């Protein structure tokens, strides 16, 4: 039986990772791409979202899709830069929480000795493995998969896989926290903090204030927005400070302008603290 025949079809929250891969594939095809992800198209195709995906039913839904796609592109570039900065500072442990179809182990240049842990449930990791075999992909660092639900004892599973809490780590939670209720977000951050030596780095994406009302209220059943349950705190910098992190908050609009993709329309509401977070462990 081939990998394609054995492959489990995407479902539930992790299916949204295939949608993210499609967005990254489209960005990769641009002449002025902010990043190149050569595996993204294969992930999207394996999940049935390439070369096309179902069109939204109405104009409002189309605008929401464009907005979400734009945010995925900007956050990917933001976190790529954060990871490069962490590597340049000497960090050699990377943990991707809710890794999904992330291919940074394969598409980025890593210093010798880098160990990259991908933490996710077994279904997306198995799906991903079948595509990686199909593409004969070769990681550019030591890549270690950790199959565990983030609602369970993932710190124990991570330790068993070889993570060293005494050495600095760069943590990435991209497009993850918005799917977790607030108490689960707090527990996740407490666990990350307990495993982070001084000098560790962290990159988070958080749902901006009001995003559930703007995007989730009339979201189609089964869509990504229909699964969102939490927004960022009013003051994310202070929130992270309470957990021992020195953080900076950035908006999509601000980062997009820096990356040469300025938003052409004025903000429809007063700018709130941004949902792109970089932090260093004190």
Short mmCIF file of C-alpha atoms in Angstrom, two decimals:
data_model
loop_
_atom_site.label_atom_id
_atom_site.label_comp_id
_atom_site.label_asym_id
_atom_site.label_seq_id
_atom_site.Cartn_x
_atom_site.Cartn_y
_atom_site.Cartn_z
CA UNK A 1 0.00 0.00 0.00
CA UNK A 2 1.37 3.44 -0.91
CA UNK A 3 1.80 6.39 1.43
CA UNK A 4 -1.04 8.11 -0.40
CA UNK A 5 -3.40 5.19 0.17
CA UNK A 6 -2.44 4.95 3.85
CA UNK A 7 -2.65 8.68 4.49
CA UNK A 8 -5.27 9.79 7.01
CA UNK A 9 -7.36 12.67 5.68
CA UNK A 10 -7.10 15.96 7.60
CA UNK A 11 -9.88 16.60 10.10
CA UNK A 12 -10.67 18.84 13.06
CA UNK A 13 -8.30 21.56 14.19
CA UNK A 14 -5.23 20.03 12.59
CA UNK A 15 -6.87 20.19 9.16
CA UNK A 16 -6.37 23.96 9.34
CA UNK A 17 -2.63 23.30 9.06
CA UNK A 18 -3.19 22.12 5.50
CA UNK A 19 -4.94 25.41 4.76
CA UNK A 20 -1.91 27.24 6.15
CA UNK A 21 0.31 25.17 3.84
CA UNK A 22 -1.80 26.26 0.87
CA UNK A 23 -1.28 29.92 1.80
CA UNK A 24 2.46 29.35 2.11
CA UNK A 25 2.51 27.61 -1.28
CA UNK A 26 0.79 30.58 -2.90
CA UNK A 27 3.28 32.97 -1.29
CA UNK A 28 6.18 30.81 -2.46
CA UNK A 29 4.99 31.26 -6.04
CA UNK A 30 5.29 35.04 -5.89
CA UNK A 31 8.33 36.77 -7.39
CA UNK A 32 8.56 38.95 -4.27
CA UNK A 33 7.88 36.13 -1.80
CA UNK A 34 8.70 36.91 1.82
CA UNK A 35 9.78 33.28 2.26
CA UNK A 36 10.06 30.09 0.20
CA UNK A 37 8.44 26.89 1.40
CA UNK A 38 9.11 24.19 -1.23
CA UNK A 39 7.11 21.56 0.67
CA UNK A 40 3.95 23.63 1.20
CA UNK A 41 2.37 22.71 -2.13
CA UNK A 42 2.87 18.99 -1.48
CA UNK A 43 1.16 19.29 1.92
CA UNK A 44 -1.75 21.24 0.41
CA UNK A 45 -2.14 18.76 -2.46
CA UNK A 46 -2.10 15.78 -0.10
CA UNK A 47 -4.85 17.45 1.90
CA UNK A 48 -6.99 18.15 -1.17
CA UNK A 49 -6.43 21.91 -1.22
CA UNK A 50 -4.26 22.22 -4.32
CA UNK A 51 -4.44 23.60 -6.93
CA UNK A 52 -7.62 25.18 -5.58
CA UNK A 53 -9.86 25.18 -2.56
CA UNK A 54 -13.62 25.85 -2.28
CA UNK A 55 -14.48 29.51 -2.82
CA UNK A 56 -16.25 31.40 -0.03
CA UNK A 57 -19.99 31.79 -0.47
CA UNK A 58 -20.14 35.57 -0.14
CA UNK A 59 -18.06 38.72 -0.32
CA UNK A 60 -17.70 39.04 3.44
CA UNK A 61 -16.36 35.48 3.67
CA UNK A 62 -13.97 36.20 0.80
CA UNK A 63 -12.60 39.24 2.62
CA UNK A 64 -12.15 37.20 5.79
CA UNK A 65 -10.21 34.56 3.89
CA UNK A 66 -7.94 37.19 2.37
CA UNK A 67 -7.34 38.73 5.79
CA UNK A 68 -6.47 35.38 7.34
CA UNK A 69 -4.17 34.52 4.43
CA UNK A 70 -2.40 37.85 4.78
CA UNK A 71 -1.88 37.28 8.49
CA UNK A 72 -0.39 33.82 7.82
CA UNK A 73 2.16 35.27 5.40
CA UNK A 74 3.21 38.08 7.75
CA UNK A 75 3.42 35.88 10.84
CA UNK A 76 5.49 33.27 8.96
CA UNK A 77 8.05 35.90 7.99
CA UNK A 78 8.02 37.33 11.53
CA UNK A 79 8.74 33.97 13.13
CA UNK A 80 11.34 33.03 10.53
CA UNK A 81 13.25 36.18 11.48
CA UNK A 82 12.86 35.44 15.19
CA UNK A 83 14.29 31.94 14.71
CA UNK A 84 17.27 33.27 12.77
CA UNK A 85 17.94 35.79 15.53
CA UNK A 86 17.72 33.07 18.18
CA UNK A 87 20.15 30.88 16.24
CA UNK A 88 22.54 33.80 15.84
CA UNK A 89 22.44 34.31 19.62
CA UNK A 90 23.57 30.72 20.16
CA UNK A 91 20.27 28.91 20.84
CA UNK A 92 20.43 25.36 19.49
CA UNK A 93 17.11 23.94 20.73
CA UNK A 94 13.89 24.72 18.86
CA UNK A 95 10.42 23.55 19.91
CA UNK A 96 7.46 23.97 17.57
CA UNK A 97 4.25 23.57 19.58
CA UNK A 98 1.38 22.36 17.44
CA UNK A 99 3.81 21.99 14.55
CA UNK A 100 1.24 21.07 11.91
CA UNK A 101 2.70 21.29 8.39
CA UNK A 102 5.60 23.51 9.45
CA UNK A 103 8.62 22.73 7.25
CA UNK A 104 11.23 24.99 8.86
CA UNK A 105 13.42 21.97 9.62
CA UNK A 106 13.70 21.52 5.86
CA UNK A 107 13.60 25.02 4.41
CA UNK A 108 15.75 27.11 6.75
CA UNK A 109 19.51 27.10 7.25
CA UNK A 110 20.39 25.91 10.75
CA UNK A 111 23.70 26.09 12.61
CA UNK A 112 25.44 22.80 13.30
CA UNK A 113 24.12 21.14 16.44
CA UNK A 114 20.57 22.47 16.16
CA UNK A 115 17.86 20.12 17.45
CA UNK A 116 14.31 20.90 16.35
CA UNK A 117 11.39 19.25 18.18
CA UNK A 118 7.99 19.13 16.48
CA UNK A 119 5.23 18.61 19.03
CA UNK A 120 1.79 17.62 17.75
CA UNK A 121 -0.70 14.77 17.88
CA UNK A 122 -0.01 11.56 15.98
CA UNK A 123 -2.48 12.15 13.13
CA UNK A 124 -0.90 15.29 11.65
CA UNK A 125 2.61 13.98 12.27
CA UNK A 126 1.78 10.72 10.44
CA UNK A 127 0.15 12.63 7.57
CA UNK A 128 3.19 14.89 7.37
CA UNK A 129 5.61 11.95 7.47
CA UNK A 130 3.92 10.35 4.46
CA UNK A 131 4.30 13.55 2.43
CA UNK A 132 7.92 13.97 3.50
CA UNK A 133 8.67 10.42 2.36
CA UNK A 134 6.91 11.07 -0.92
CA UNK A 135 8.98 14.22 -1.47
CA UNK A 136 12.18 12.56 -0.23
CA UNK A 137 12.71 15.59 1.97
CA UNK A 138 15.93 15.88 3.96
CA UNK A 139 16.00 17.94 7.16
CA UNK A 140 18.73 20.55 7.59
CA UNK A 141 19.01 19.94 11.33
CA UNK A 142 18.27 17.13 13.77
CA UNK A 143 14.47 16.89 13.62
CA UNK A 144 12.66 15.05 16.42
CA UNK A 145 8.91 14.47 16.37
CA UNK A 146 6.99 14.26 19.65
CA UNK A 147 3.52 12.77 19.25
CA UNK A 148 1.46 14.04 22.16
CA UNK A 149 -1.67 16.08 22.77
CA UNK A 150 -0.88 19.51 24.22
CA UNK A 151 -3.68 18.94 26.73
CA UNK A 152 -1.70 16.02 28.17
CA UNK A 153 1.79 15.68 29.68
CA UNK A 154 3.67 17.05 26.71
CA UNK A 155 6.57 18.31 28.90
CA UNK A 156 7.20 14.70 29.93
CA UNK A 157 7.08 13.52 26.33
CA UNK A 158 9.40 16.33 25.28
CA UNK A 159 11.89 15.41 28.01
CA UNK A 160 11.77 11.76 26.94
CA UNK A 161 12.58 12.89 23.39
CA UNK A 162 15.75 14.58 24.61
CA UNK A 163 14.89 18.21 25.31
CA UNK A 164 17.31 19.80 27.80
CA UNK A 165 15.61 22.45 30.00
CA UNK A 166 19.01 23.62 31.27
CA UNK A 167 19.94 24.90 27.80
CA UNK A 168 18.18 27.86 26.14
CA UNK A 169 15.28 27.00 23.86
CA UNK A 170 13.41 28.97 21.23
CA UNK A 171 9.69 28.17 21.43
CA UNK A 172 7.23 28.78 18.60
CA UNK A 173 3.45 28.71 19.04
CA UNK A 174 2.17 29.79 15.64
CA UNK A 175 -1.56 29.86 15.00
CA UNK A 176 -2.08 27.70 18.08
CA UNK A 177 -3.24 29.64 21.11
CA UNK A 178 -6.39 30.97 19.45
CA UNK A 179 -7.71 27.37 19.43
CA UNK A 180 -7.16 26.91 23.18
CA UNK A 181 -9.40 28.19 25.98
CA UNK A 182 -7.83 30.76 28.29
CA UNK A 183 -7.06 28.30 31.09
CA UNK A 184 -5.26 26.02 28.64
CA UNK A 185 -3.26 28.98 27.32
CA UNK A 186 -2.18 29.85 30.86
CA UNK A 187 -1.16 26.26 31.57
CA UNK A 188 0.79 26.06 28.32
CA UNK A 189 2.69 29.25 29.09
CA UNK A 190 3.43 28.11 32.66
CA UNK A 191 4.83 24.84 31.34
CA UNK A 192 6.93 26.57 28.68
CA UNK A 193 8.30 28.98 31.29
CA UNK A 194 9.24 26.13 33.62
CA UNK A 195 11.25 24.50 30.82
CA UNK A 196 13.01 27.69 29.70
CA UNK A 197 16.54 28.51 30.80
CA UNK A 198 17.64 32.13 30.96
CA UNK A 199 18.15 33.45 27.44
CA UNK A 200 15.43 31.29 25.91
CA UNK A 201 13.33 32.92 23.20
CA UNK A 202 9.66 32.67 22.34
CA UNK A 203 7.54 33.60 19.36
CA UNK A 204 3.76 33.66 19.73
CA UNK A 205 0.83 34.59 17.54
CA UNK A 206 -2.27 35.67 19.44
CA UNK A 207 -5.79 36.43 18.30
CA UNK A 208 -6.25 40.20 18.45
CA UNK A 209 -8.94 41.69 20.65
CA UNK A 210 -12.34 41.45 18.97
CA UNK A 211 -11.29 38.84 16.42
CA UNK A 212 -13.84 36.30 17.67
CA UNK A 213 -16.66 38.78 17.17
CA UNK A 214 -15.42 39.98 13.77
CA UNK A 215 -14.50 36.59 12.28
CA UNK A 216 -16.05 33.86 14.38
CA UNK A 217 -19.63 35.05 14.82
CA UNK A 218 -20.83 33.98 11.35
CA UNK A 219 -17.99 31.62 10.42
CA UNK A 220 -18.93 28.57 8.38
CA UNK A 221 -19.11 25.36 10.43
CA UNK A 222 -15.80 23.53 10.28
CA UNK A 223 -13.85 26.58 9.12
CA UNK A 224 -10.78 27.73 11.03
CA UNK A 225 -12.59 30.75 12.46
CA UNK A 226 -15.42 28.56 13.77
CA UNK A 227 -12.85 26.77 15.97
CA UNK A 228 -11.33 29.89 17.53
CA UNK A 229 -12.01 30.27 21.25
CA UNK A 230 -9.56 32.78 22.75
CA UNK A 231 -8.09 36.24 22.22
CA UNK A 232 -4.94 37.80 23.56
CA UNK A 233 -4.91 39.69 26.88
CA UNK A 234 -5.45 43.45 26.84
CA UNK A 235 -1.75 43.90 27.68
CA UNK A 236 0.21 40.91 26.34
CA UNK A 237 3.58 42.41 27.32
CA UNK A 238 2.57 42.66 31.00
CA UNK A 239 0.96 39.23 30.82
CA UNK A 240 4.21 37.67 29.65
CA UNK A 241 6.19 39.77 32.11
CA UNK A 242 4.26 38.09 34.91
CA UNK A 243 5.61 34.77 33.65
CA UNK A 244 9.22 35.99 33.60
CA UNK A 245 9.55 37.08 29.96
CA UNK A 246 10.64 40.42 28.46
CA UNK A 247 8.31 40.76 25.50
CA UNK A 248 7.65 43.01 22.52
CA UNK A 249 4.30 43.23 20.79
CA UNK A 250 3.89 43.97 17.08
CA UNK A 251 0.84 44.44 14.87
CA UNK A 252 0.35 42.81 11.48
CA UNK A 253 0.03 46.25 9.93
CA UNK A 254 3.33 47.38 11.43
CA UNK A 255 5.25 44.27 10.37
CA UNK A 256 3.67 44.26 6.90
CA UNK A 257 4.96 47.78 6.29
CA UNK A 258 8.46 46.76 7.40
CA UNK A 259 8.35 43.78 5.01
CA UNK A 260 7.28 45.89 2.04
CA UNK A 261 3.66 44.70 2.07
CA UNK A 262 1.91 47.76 3.51
CA UNK A 263 -1.82 47.54 4.11
CA UNK A 264 -3.43 49.94 1.64
CA UNK A 265 -6.53 50.75 3.67
CA UNK A 266 -6.62 52.78 6.89
CA UNK A 267 -7.41 50.88 10.11
CA UNK A 268 -11.13 50.52 10.73
CA UNK A 269 -10.64 50.74 14.49
CA UNK A 270 -8.12 52.05 16.95
CA UNK A 271 -4.90 50.05 16.83
CA UNK A 272 -4.70 47.58 19.71
CA UNK A 273 -1.59 45.81 21.03
CA UNK A 274 -0.37 43.45 18.34
CA UNK A 275 -0.73 39.71 18.13
CA UNK A 276 2.85 39.02 17.02
CA UNK A 277 4.95 38.52 20.12
CA UNK A 278 8.68 38.07 20.58
CA UNK A 279 10.06 37.43 24.06
CA UNK A 280 13.26 36.58 25.92
CA UNK A 281 13.38 34.66 29.19
CA UNK A 282 14.81 36.69 32.07
#
